[in-house]
């Protein structure tokens, strides 16, 4: 498949669009002129990009949950509860797994059975099946902006329907919704499909409607070094900007070490703007999102609130534009709306208390510089592999292990890089694999791991990784052995 980071020609886009809208019956409801008019009539407080711009200018951190159920009335009830009782600044519509796999007939069956039995039989909101009118019913029912959150490799029809339905923010990307989610889908395929998503976003922008785009930051959410998730976020931002996207939120999944996490959010914004400007995209507004801990949670609710509070602290001190909030039911399964709201209120309390505080230290500056160096080496190597084309370069980079996401299910991901925590709980790299690091960085990571091994009186080994994966669920950050 030929792949280039070039804006899709209008004729090619609209030809492809005919096929996309024909994938399910609700595609017939999409009318671009009507969609533009609907968005322009939305009040300012319900437009995602506007809310993010204001928050960044005012140095505020907004709180947003995850949430989604299959029946429209129940979904609205849930969002209204999170808005009113959870004090959410921003709202989601998390999409169900059938829709993520473009299995709309099964999603339709799930809606019918959910209504018949009076309980949710899908793990999210099937927006394609509900169509434009159903989506607008949701958007019109709340007072704050609503985002589509999902995990869909081919999200073209979902984008068409939810954009026309009035959603003003959209998560995902051709890399971040492939490597952590798919086993057998080539990266070239998902990047091309997501170029369509971003071209549609750019088309709305050209017609006076700004829709926020958010690459998925945490990736696998398991000991992902900041440089890896940063590189993916920056590359997806560049791919989106080429198609005309003007409002981008880059994300990062909390790792747990306060200094490293604060440094990560600061450098993520800085580096994204640096690369956008370097390659000519000077009119893109960049914001950041911190995802609270994506790994295993303790089952005890009080302990879970401790994990949530640490994530809230990092979001506040890093001045992230928004934070995606977890719930005290993470270890159990799908949370009740009361538990979801409680996580939001906990986060908001911490964020408000720390809003005027700033972290300054030599350790923070050192950590920032490490992340900058590592990230630039990865991104620049991808440009080199693509002979200057980042779409081609990242595909080659993934196959070469230059971009290597730990524990990814994708068979095209190299899986050679292996992370683990250092003595202070920061995520380091035990096995560099084919990451394009210089000798100084390789020595830096080796020294960090050796120091931990010395402290724990054991060899550097994969057992450290296993211990670290389960540590937070057991009340620690670093998975140390019991002596």
Short mmCIF file of C-alpha atoms in Angstrom, two decimals:
data_model
loop_
_atom_site.label_atom_id
_atom_site.label_comp_id
_atom_site.label_asym_id
_atom_site.label_seq_id
_atom_site.Cartn_x
_atom_site.Cartn_y
_atom_site.Cartn_z
CA UNK A 1 0.00 0.00 0.00
CA UNK A 2 1.40 3.40 -0.99
CA UNK A 3 1.43 5.75 1.98
CA UNK A 4 2.40 9.41 2.20
CA UNK A 5 1.87 12.24 4.62
CA UNK A 6 0.05 14.34 2.04
CA UNK A 7 -3.33 16.03 2.30
CA UNK A 8 -5.96 13.87 0.60
CA UNK A 9 -7.13 15.56 -2.64
CA UNK A 10 -10.76 16.65 -2.39
CA UNK A 11 -11.89 14.47 -5.29
CA UNK A 12 -10.28 11.36 -3.82
CA UNK A 13 -11.76 12.11 -0.42
CA UNK A 14 -15.34 12.47 -1.65
CA UNK A 15 -15.03 9.37 -3.81
CA UNK A 16 -13.93 7.38 -0.77
CA UNK A 17 -16.66 9.02 1.28
CA UNK A 18 -19.41 7.48 -0.84
CA UNK A 19 -18.18 4.02 0.10
CA UNK A 20 -17.77 4.94 3.79
CA UNK A 21 -21.31 6.31 4.19
CA UNK A 22 -22.69 3.17 2.57
CA UNK A 23 -21.33 0.89 5.28
CA UNK A 24 -24.49 1.17 7.43
CA UNK A 25 -27.95 2.62 6.88
CA UNK A 26 -27.44 5.61 9.20
CA UNK A 27 -24.75 6.90 6.86
CA UNK A 28 -27.61 8.27 4.75
CA UNK A 29 -28.44 10.72 7.56
CA UNK A 30 -25.15 12.59 7.14
CA UNK A 31 -25.41 15.94 5.36
CA UNK A 32 -22.35 18.15 5.59
CA UNK A 33 -24.07 21.51 5.15
CA UNK A 34 -26.64 20.61 7.80
CA UNK A 35 -23.82 19.40 10.10
CA UNK A 36 -21.86 22.63 9.70
CA UNK A 37 -24.98 24.65 10.53
CA UNK A 38 -25.71 22.51 13.60
CA UNK A 39 -22.18 22.98 14.98
CA UNK A 40 -22.24 26.73 14.36
CA UNK A 41 -25.47 26.99 16.36
CA UNK A 42 -23.97 25.23 19.40
CA UNK A 43 -23.47 27.51 22.42
CA UNK A 44 -19.84 28.33 23.17
CA UNK A 45 -19.80 26.39 26.45
CA UNK A 46 -20.58 23.12 24.59
CA UNK A 47 -17.67 23.35 22.13
CA UNK A 48 -14.69 21.23 23.18
CA UNK A 49 -11.95 23.21 21.44
CA UNK A 50 -13.21 26.46 22.95
CA UNK A 51 -13.28 24.99 26.46
CA UNK A 52 -9.70 23.73 26.06
CA UNK A 53 -8.43 27.07 24.77
CA UNK A 54 -9.96 28.87 27.75
CA UNK A 55 -8.57 26.32 30.22
CA UNK A 56 -5.04 26.61 28.81
CA UNK A 57 -5.15 30.38 28.88
CA UNK A 58 -6.42 30.34 32.48
CA UNK A 59 -3.99 27.60 33.58
CA UNK A 60 -6.86 25.36 34.71
CA UNK A 61 -7.06 21.57 34.58
CA UNK A 62 -10.42 20.24 33.42
CA UNK A 63 -11.79 16.88 34.60
CA UNK A 64 -13.35 14.28 32.30
CA UNK A 65 -14.62 10.73 32.96
CA UNK A 66 -15.00 7.66 30.77
CA UNK A 67 -18.60 6.48 30.31
CA UNK A 68 -20.96 4.87 27.83
CA UNK A 69 -24.02 2.60 27.78
CA UNK A 70 -26.03 1.28 24.79
CA UNK A 71 -29.54 2.78 25.23
CA UNK A 72 -29.84 6.51 24.47
CA UNK A 73 -32.04 7.45 27.42
CA UNK A 74 -29.79 5.57 29.85
CA UNK A 75 -26.69 7.11 28.28
CA UNK A 76 -28.16 10.58 28.72
CA UNK A 77 -29.08 9.78 32.32
CA UNK A 78 -25.48 8.70 32.96
CA UNK A 79 -23.93 11.79 31.36
CA UNK A 80 -26.28 14.15 33.17
CA UNK A 81 -25.41 12.49 36.48
CA UNK A 82 -21.67 12.85 35.83
CA UNK A 83 -22.21 16.47 34.80
CA UNK A 84 -24.32 17.38 37.83
CA UNK A 85 -23.15 15.05 40.61
CA UNK A 86 -19.63 14.47 39.36
CA UNK A 87 -19.05 18.12 38.39
CA UNK A 88 -17.45 17.00 35.11
CA UNK A 89 -16.08 19.83 32.96
CA UNK A 90 -16.09 17.62 29.86
CA UNK A 91 -18.04 14.48 29.01
CA UNK A 92 -17.36 11.34 26.96
CA UNK A 93 -19.31 8.87 24.94
CA UNK A 94 -17.27 5.69 25.14
CA UNK A 95 -18.07 3.49 22.13
CA UNK A 96 -18.89 -0.23 22.41
CA UNK A 97 -16.61 -3.03 21.20
CA UNK A 98 -18.84 -4.18 18.31
CA UNK A 99 -18.82 -0.68 16.81
CA UNK A 100 -15.04 -0.53 17.25
CA UNK A 101 -14.82 -3.61 15.02
CA UNK A 102 -17.39 -2.26 12.50
CA UNK A 103 -19.82 -5.04 13.48
CA UNK A 104 -22.96 -2.92 13.33
CA UNK A 105 -25.46 -5.77 13.03
CA UNK A 106 -24.29 -7.22 16.33
CA UNK A 107 -24.37 -3.76 17.89
CA UNK A 108 -27.99 -3.44 16.73
CA UNK A 109 -28.82 -6.76 18.42
CA UNK A 110 -27.11 -5.52 21.58
CA UNK A 111 -29.28 -2.40 21.65
CA UNK A 112 -32.46 -4.44 21.23
CA UNK A 113 -31.53 -6.94 23.94
CA UNK A 114 -30.43 -4.16 26.31
CA UNK A 115 -33.84 -2.52 25.93
CA UNK A 116 -35.68 -5.84 26.29
CA UNK A 117 -33.85 -6.93 29.45
CA UNK A 118 -33.45 -3.49 31.01
CA UNK A 119 -29.68 -3.76 31.47
CA UNK A 120 -26.64 -2.93 29.37
CA UNK A 121 -25.47 -5.77 27.14
CA UNK A 122 -22.92 -3.63 25.31
CA UNK A 123 -19.86 -2.05 26.91
CA UNK A 124 -20.46 1.39 25.43
CA UNK A 125 -22.53 3.68 23.23
CA UNK A 126 -23.14 2.35 19.66
CA UNK A 127 -23.14 5.74 17.95
CA UNK A 128 -23.24 4.44 14.37
CA UNK A 129 -26.45 2.52 15.03
CA UNK A 130 -28.08 5.45 16.83
CA UNK A 131 -27.22 7.69 13.89
CA UNK A 132 -27.04 11.45 13.56
CA UNK A 133 -30.36 12.15 15.28
CA UNK A 134 -29.52 9.90 18.24
CA UNK A 135 -26.12 11.56 18.68
CA UNK A 136 -27.68 15.03 18.58
CA UNK A 137 -30.18 13.95 21.23
CA UNK A 138 -27.21 13.15 23.48
CA UNK A 139 -25.30 16.36 22.71
CA UNK A 140 -28.41 18.50 23.27
CA UNK A 141 -29.12 16.86 26.63
CA UNK A 142 -26.04 18.19 28.46
CA UNK A 143 -24.48 21.58 29.14
CA UNK A 144 -20.81 20.75 28.57
CA UNK A 145 -18.83 19.50 25.53
CA UNK A 146 -18.93 15.80 24.64
CA UNK A 147 -16.09 13.73 23.14
CA UNK A 148 -16.09 10.42 21.28
CA UNK A 149 -13.72 7.94 23.00
CA UNK A 150 -13.32 4.51 21.47
CA UNK A 151 -10.47 2.36 20.08
CA UNK A 152 -11.56 1.82 16.48
CA UNK A 153 -8.94 0.91 13.84
CA UNK A 154 -11.26 1.92 10.96
CA UNK A 155 -13.21 4.81 12.45
CA UNK A 156 -14.30 6.55 9.25
CA UNK A 157 -18.06 5.95 9.46
CA UNK A 158 -18.08 6.54 13.21
CA UNK A 159 -16.41 9.89 12.60
CA UNK A 160 -18.89 10.92 9.91
CA UNK A 161 -21.92 10.15 12.08
CA UNK A 162 -20.62 11.57 15.36
CA UNK A 163 -19.34 14.77 13.73
CA UNK A 164 -22.69 15.30 12.02
CA UNK A 165 -24.28 14.37 15.36
CA UNK A 166 -22.62 17.31 17.09
CA UNK A 167 -19.71 15.80 19.01
CA UNK A 168 -16.92 18.37 19.16
CA UNK A 169 -13.93 16.20 20.07
CA UNK A 170 -12.64 12.86 18.78
CA UNK A 171 -10.00 10.55 20.23
CA UNK A 172 -7.62 8.20 18.45
CA UNK A 173 -5.12 7.84 15.64
CA UNK A 174 -3.70 5.43 13.11
CA UNK A 175 -0.84 4.36 15.40
CA UNK A 176 -2.36 4.65 18.86
CA UNK A 177 -5.55 2.82 17.84
CA UNK A 178 -3.59 0.07 16.12
CA UNK A 179 -0.55 -1.11 18.08
CA UNK A 180 -2.29 -1.35 21.49
CA UNK A 181 -5.59 -2.68 20.07
CA UNK A 182 -5.01 -4.85 17.00
CA UNK A 183 -3.18 -8.08 16.25
CA UNK A 184 -3.19 -8.39 12.48
CA UNK A 185 -4.03 -4.98 11.00
CA UNK A 186 -1.09 -3.42 9.08
CA UNK A 187 -0.10 0.03 10.30
CA UNK A 188 -0.26 1.35 6.74
CA UNK A 189 -3.97 0.47 6.62
CA UNK A 190 -4.91 2.27 9.85
CA UNK A 191 -2.84 5.35 9.03
CA UNK A 192 -4.63 5.68 5.68
CA UNK A 193 -8.03 5.25 7.35
CA UNK A 194 -7.16 7.85 9.96
CA UNK A 195 -5.96 10.27 7.31
CA UNK A 196 -9.60 10.18 6.19
CA UNK A 197 -10.72 10.98 9.77
CA UNK A 198 -8.33 13.92 9.94
CA UNK A 199 -9.22 15.14 6.45
CA UNK A 200 -12.89 15.19 7.47
CA UNK A 201 -11.89 17.14 10.60
CA UNK A 202 -9.98 19.56 8.38
CA UNK A 203 -13.02 19.92 6.12
CA UNK A 204 -15.11 20.98 9.11
CA UNK A 205 -12.34 23.42 10.09
CA UNK A 206 -12.36 24.93 6.59
CA UNK A 207 -16.09 25.52 6.99
CA UNK A 208 -15.78 27.36 10.31
CA UNK A 209 -16.22 24.41 12.70
CA UNK A 210 -13.28 23.56 14.98
CA UNK A 211 -13.28 19.97 16.22
CA UNK A 212 -10.66 18.88 18.73
CA UNK A 213 -8.58 15.80 17.91
CA UNK A 214 -6.85 13.76 20.59
CA UNK A 215 -4.29 11.02 19.83
CA UNK A 216 -4.58 8.23 22.40
CA UNK A 217 -1.71 8.84 24.82
CA UNK A 218 -1.40 5.83 27.16
CA UNK A 219 -1.00 3.23 24.39
CA UNK A 220 -0.88 -0.12 26.25
CA UNK A 221 -0.95 1.71 29.59
CA UNK A 222 1.69 -0.62 31.03
CA UNK A 223 5.12 0.81 31.88
CA UNK A 224 5.25 2.86 28.67
CA UNK A 225 8.34 5.12 28.77
CA UNK A 226 7.46 8.79 28.10
CA UNK A 227 9.66 8.93 24.98
CA UNK A 228 7.65 6.17 23.28
CA UNK A 229 4.21 7.64 23.92
CA UNK A 230 5.56 11.14 23.16
CA UNK A 231 6.92 10.01 19.79
CA UNK A 232 3.58 8.45 18.82
CA UNK A 233 1.64 11.54 19.95
CA UNK A 234 3.91 13.90 18.02
CA UNK A 235 3.76 11.81 14.85
CA UNK A 236 -0.03 11.54 15.03
CA UNK A 237 -0.23 15.30 15.58
CA UNK A 238 1.87 15.87 12.45
CA UNK A 239 -0.32 13.48 10.43
CA UNK A 240 -3.46 15.26 11.65
CA UNK A 241 -2.09 18.73 10.97
CA UNK A 242 -1.27 17.82 7.37
CA UNK A 243 -4.96 17.01 6.80
CA UNK A 244 -6.06 20.37 8.23
CA UNK A 245 -6.65 19.72 11.93
CA UNK A 246 -6.10 22.89 13.99
CA UNK A 247 -6.90 21.88 17.59
CA UNK A 248 -4.96 18.92 18.99
CA UNK A 249 -4.71 17.46 22.50
CA UNK A 250 -1.72 15.20 23.04
CA UNK A 251 -1.89 12.70 25.89
CA UNK A 252 0.24 10.78 28.34
CA UNK A 253 -0.59 7.90 30.67
CA UNK A 254 0.52 8.40 34.26
CA UNK A 255 3.51 6.21 35.16
CA UNK A 256 3.56 6.98 38.87
CA UNK A 257 6.78 8.84 39.63
CA UNK A 258 5.80 12.45 40.33
CA UNK A 259 8.94 14.06 38.89
CA UNK A 260 8.90 11.95 35.72
CA UNK A 261 5.17 12.46 35.14
CA UNK A 262 5.33 16.24 35.60
CA UNK A 263 8.34 16.37 33.28
CA UNK A 264 6.50 14.23 30.73
CA UNK A 265 3.45 16.49 30.42
CA UNK A 266 5.64 19.62 30.18
CA UNK A 267 7.88 18.17 27.48
CA UNK A 268 4.97 16.63 25.57
CA UNK A 269 3.41 20.03 24.93
CA UNK A 270 6.78 21.64 24.23
CA UNK A 271 7.97 18.96 21.79
CA UNK A 272 4.66 18.71 19.93
CA UNK A 273 4.69 22.46 19.30
CA UNK A 274 8.36 22.26 18.34
CA UNK A 275 7.77 19.63 15.64
CA UNK A 276 4.57 21.22 14.35
CA UNK A 277 6.39 24.53 13.91
CA UNK A 278 9.47 22.88 12.43
CA UNK A 279 7.41 21.25 9.69
CA UNK A 280 5.30 24.28 8.87
CA UNK A 281 2.11 23.74 10.92
CA UNK A 282 2.29 27.02 12.78
CA UNK A 283 -1.44 27.59 13.38
CA UNK A 284 -2.25 24.47 15.44
CA UNK A 285 -3.42 24.97 19.03
CA UNK A 286 -1.90 22.30 21.31
CA UNK A 287 -3.20 21.18 24.70
CA UNK A 288 -2.39 18.22 26.95
CA UNK A 289 -4.25 15.45 28.75
CA UNK A 290 -3.04 13.25 31.59
CA UNK A 291 -4.66 9.83 31.85
CA UNK A 292 -4.79 8.64 35.44
CA UNK A 293 -3.16 5.27 36.15
CA UNK A 294 -4.13 2.75 33.46
CA UNK A 295 -2.76 -0.36 35.14
CA UNK A 296 -4.08 -2.63 37.87
CA UNK A 297 -5.96 -0.98 40.74
CA UNK A 298 -6.38 -2.13 44.33
CA UNK A 299 -9.83 -3.63 44.99
CA UNK A 300 -10.23 -1.70 48.23
CA UNK A 301 -12.06 1.57 47.41
CA UNK A 302 -10.12 3.65 49.92
CA UNK A 303 -6.85 2.49 48.39
CA UNK A 304 -8.22 3.10 44.90
CA UNK A 305 -8.95 6.70 45.88
CA UNK A 306 -5.30 6.97 46.87
CA UNK A 307 -4.27 6.00 43.33
CA UNK A 308 -6.79 8.47 41.89
CA UNK A 309 -5.48 11.22 44.16
CA UNK A 310 -1.90 10.66 43.05
CA UNK A 311 -3.00 10.98 39.41
CA UNK A 312 -4.92 14.13 40.27
CA UNK A 313 -1.84 15.59 41.94
CA UNK A 314 0.29 14.94 38.87
CA UNK A 315 -2.35 16.48 36.58
CA UNK A 316 -2.49 19.62 38.72
CA UNK A 317 1.26 20.05 39.21
CA UNK A 318 2.03 19.38 35.54
CA UNK A 319 -0.63 21.93 34.48
CA UNK A 320 -2.22 19.42 32.11
CA UNK A 321 -5.14 21.02 30.28
CA UNK A 322 -7.37 18.12 31.27
CA UNK A 323 -7.26 14.84 33.15
CA UNK A 324 -9.08 11.59 32.32
CA UNK A 325 -10.39 10.28 35.64
CA UNK A 326 -10.53 6.72 36.98
CA UNK A 327 -13.04 5.33 39.47
CA UNK A 328 -12.77 3.41 42.76
CA UNK A 329 -14.33 0.41 40.95
CA UNK A 330 -11.47 -0.09 38.47
CA UNK A 331 -10.47 -3.45 39.95
CA UNK A 332 -14.05 -4.73 39.88
CA UNK A 333 -15.34 -3.89 36.40
CA UNK A 334 -17.71 -1.34 34.91
CA UNK A 335 -18.32 1.29 37.63
CA UNK A 336 -21.66 2.52 38.87
CA UNK A 337 -22.43 6.10 37.94
CA UNK A 338 -22.11 6.99 41.64
CA UNK A 339 -18.57 5.57 41.77
CA UNK A 340 -17.71 7.35 38.53
CA UNK A 341 -18.94 10.65 39.96
CA UNK A 342 -17.00 10.06 43.18
CA UNK A 343 -13.75 9.71 41.23
CA UNK A 344 -14.49 12.99 39.47
CA UNK A 345 -15.19 14.85 42.71
CA UNK A 346 -12.04 13.45 44.30
CA UNK A 347 -9.97 14.58 41.32
CA UNK A 348 -11.55 18.01 41.21
CA UNK A 349 -10.87 18.56 44.91
CA UNK A 350 -7.17 17.76 44.53
CA UNK A 351 -6.80 19.75 41.30
CA UNK A 352 -8.43 22.82 42.89
CA UNK A 353 -6.22 22.65 45.97
CA UNK A 354 -3.03 22.42 43.92
CA UNK A 355 -3.95 24.82 41.11
CA UNK A 356 -1.57 27.55 42.30
CA UNK A 357 1.37 25.29 43.15
CA UNK A 358 4.39 24.76 40.89
CA UNK A 359 7.11 22.11 41.01
CA UNK A 360 10.70 23.31 40.52
CA UNK A 361 13.82 21.21 41.05
CA UNK A 362 17.09 20.17 39.43
CA UNK A 363 15.76 16.60 39.22
CA UNK A 364 12.78 17.84 37.20
CA UNK A 365 15.00 19.68 34.71
CA UNK A 366 17.26 16.64 34.32
CA UNK A 367 14.25 14.40 33.68
CA UNK A 368 12.87 16.85 31.10
CA UNK A 369 16.15 16.83 29.22
CA UNK A 370 16.31 13.02 29.18
CA UNK A 371 12.78 12.84 27.73
CA UNK A 372 13.55 15.52 25.13
CA UNK A 373 16.69 13.74 23.92
CA UNK A 374 15.04 10.32 23.74
CA UNK A 375 11.92 11.56 21.98
CA UNK A 376 13.81 13.59 19.37
CA UNK A 377 16.02 10.62 18.55
CA UNK A 378 12.96 8.42 17.91
CA UNK A 379 10.99 10.98 15.88
CA UNK A 380 13.99 12.12 13.86
CA UNK A 381 14.92 8.51 13.06
CA UNK A 382 11.39 7.93 11.74
CA UNK A 383 11.77 10.95 9.44
CA UNK A 384 15.10 9.53 8.28
CA UNK A 385 13.61 6.07 7.60
CA UNK A 386 10.81 7.66 5.58
CA UNK A 387 13.20 9.86 3.57
CA UNK A 388 11.46 12.88 5.08
CA UNK A 389 7.91 11.47 5.01
CA UNK A 390 6.70 10.75 8.53
CA UNK A 391 3.78 8.51 7.49
CA UNK A 392 6.11 6.18 5.63
CA UNK A 393 8.81 6.64 8.27
CA UNK A 394 6.70 5.57 11.25
CA UNK A 395 5.58 2.42 9.40
CA UNK A 396 9.20 1.52 8.77
CA UNK A 397 10.11 2.65 12.28
CA UNK A 398 7.62 0.30 13.91
CA UNK A 399 8.85 -2.66 11.85
CA UNK A 400 12.44 -1.79 12.76
CA UNK A 401 11.68 -1.39 16.47
CA UNK A 402 12.55 2.32 16.42
CA UNK A 403 9.01 2.88 17.75
CA UNK A 404 8.40 -0.07 20.09
CA UNK A 405 5.32 -0.16 22.33
CA UNK A 406 5.75 -2.48 25.32
CA UNK A 407 3.30 -5.39 25.62
CA UNK A 408 1.45 -4.43 22.43
CA UNK A 409 -0.65 -7.23 20.86
CA UNK A 410 0.16 -6.12 17.31
CA UNK A 411 2.33 -8.68 15.51
CA UNK A 412 3.95 -5.88 13.48
CA UNK A 413 5.29 -4.28 16.70
CA UNK A 414 8.89 -5.39 17.38
CA UNK A 415 8.36 -6.05 21.08
CA UNK A 416 12.10 -5.99 21.81
CA UNK A 417 12.25 -2.97 24.11
CA UNK A 418 11.57 -3.92 27.73
CA UNK A 419 10.78 -1.34 30.45
CA UNK A 420 11.02 -1.55 34.24
CA UNK A 421 11.13 0.90 37.12
CA UNK A 422 14.26 2.36 38.66
CA UNK A 423 14.91 2.67 42.37
CA UNK A 424 12.60 5.69 42.67
CA UNK A 425 9.76 4.29 40.59
CA UNK A 426 10.45 6.12 37.33
CA UNK A 427 9.97 4.00 34.19
CA UNK A 428 13.31 3.20 32.60
CA UNK A 429 14.38 0.79 29.88
CA UNK A 430 15.88 -2.56 30.85
CA UNK A 431 16.39 -3.72 27.26
CA UNK A 432 16.87 -0.90 24.75
CA UNK A 433 16.02 -3.14 21.79
CA UNK A 434 16.32 -1.09 18.58
CA UNK A 435 15.41 2.29 20.05
CA UNK A 436 17.85 4.72 18.37
CA UNK A 437 19.52 5.90 21.58
CA UNK A 438 23.11 7.14 21.80
CA UNK A 439 25.68 5.62 24.18
CA UNK A 440 25.04 8.18 26.93
CA UNK A 441 21.34 7.31 27.07
CA UNK A 442 22.03 3.57 26.98
CA UNK A 443 24.48 3.98 29.86
CA UNK A 444 21.97 6.13 31.76
CA UNK A 445 19.30 3.41 31.67
CA UNK A 446 21.77 0.63 32.45
CA UNK A 447 23.04 2.52 35.49
CA UNK A 448 19.48 3.11 36.76
CA UNK A 449 18.65 -0.59 36.51
CA UNK A 450 21.96 -1.64 38.09
CA UNK A 451 21.31 0.64 41.06
CA UNK A 452 17.91 -0.96 41.63
CA UNK A 453 19.39 -4.44 41.36
CA UNK A 454 22.02 -3.52 43.94
CA UNK A 455 19.37 -2.14 46.30
CA UNK A 456 17.20 -5.23 45.98
CA UNK A 457 20.12 -7.68 46.06
CA UNK A 458 19.07 -9.46 42.88
CA UNK A 459 19.98 -9.48 39.21
CA UNK A 460 18.35 -7.25 36.61
CA UNK A 461 15.75 -9.59 35.13
CA UNK A 462 12.25 -9.93 33.68
CA UNK A 463 10.99 -10.72 37.18
CA UNK A 464 11.41 -7.01 37.97
CA UNK A 465 9.01 -6.18 35.14
CA UNK A 466 6.44 -8.67 36.42
CA UNK A 467 6.73 -7.29 39.94
CA UNK A 468 6.31 -3.72 38.67
CA UNK A 469 3.18 -4.54 36.64
CA UNK A 470 1.37 -5.73 39.78
CA UNK A 471 2.92 -3.33 42.30
CA UNK A 472 0.31 -0.55 42.47
CA UNK A 473 -2.51 -3.03 42.94
CA UNK A 474 -0.56 -4.24 45.99
CA UNK A 475 0.02 -0.78 47.44
CA UNK A 476 3.51 -0.03 46.10
CA UNK A 477 5.04 1.67 43.06
CA UNK A 478 8.22 -0.36 42.60
CA UNK A 479 7.66 -4.11 42.73
CA UNK A 480 10.30 -5.08 45.28
CA UNK A 481 10.72 -8.67 46.51
CA UNK A 482 9.84 -9.61 50.08
CA UNK A 483 12.96 -10.53 52.03
#
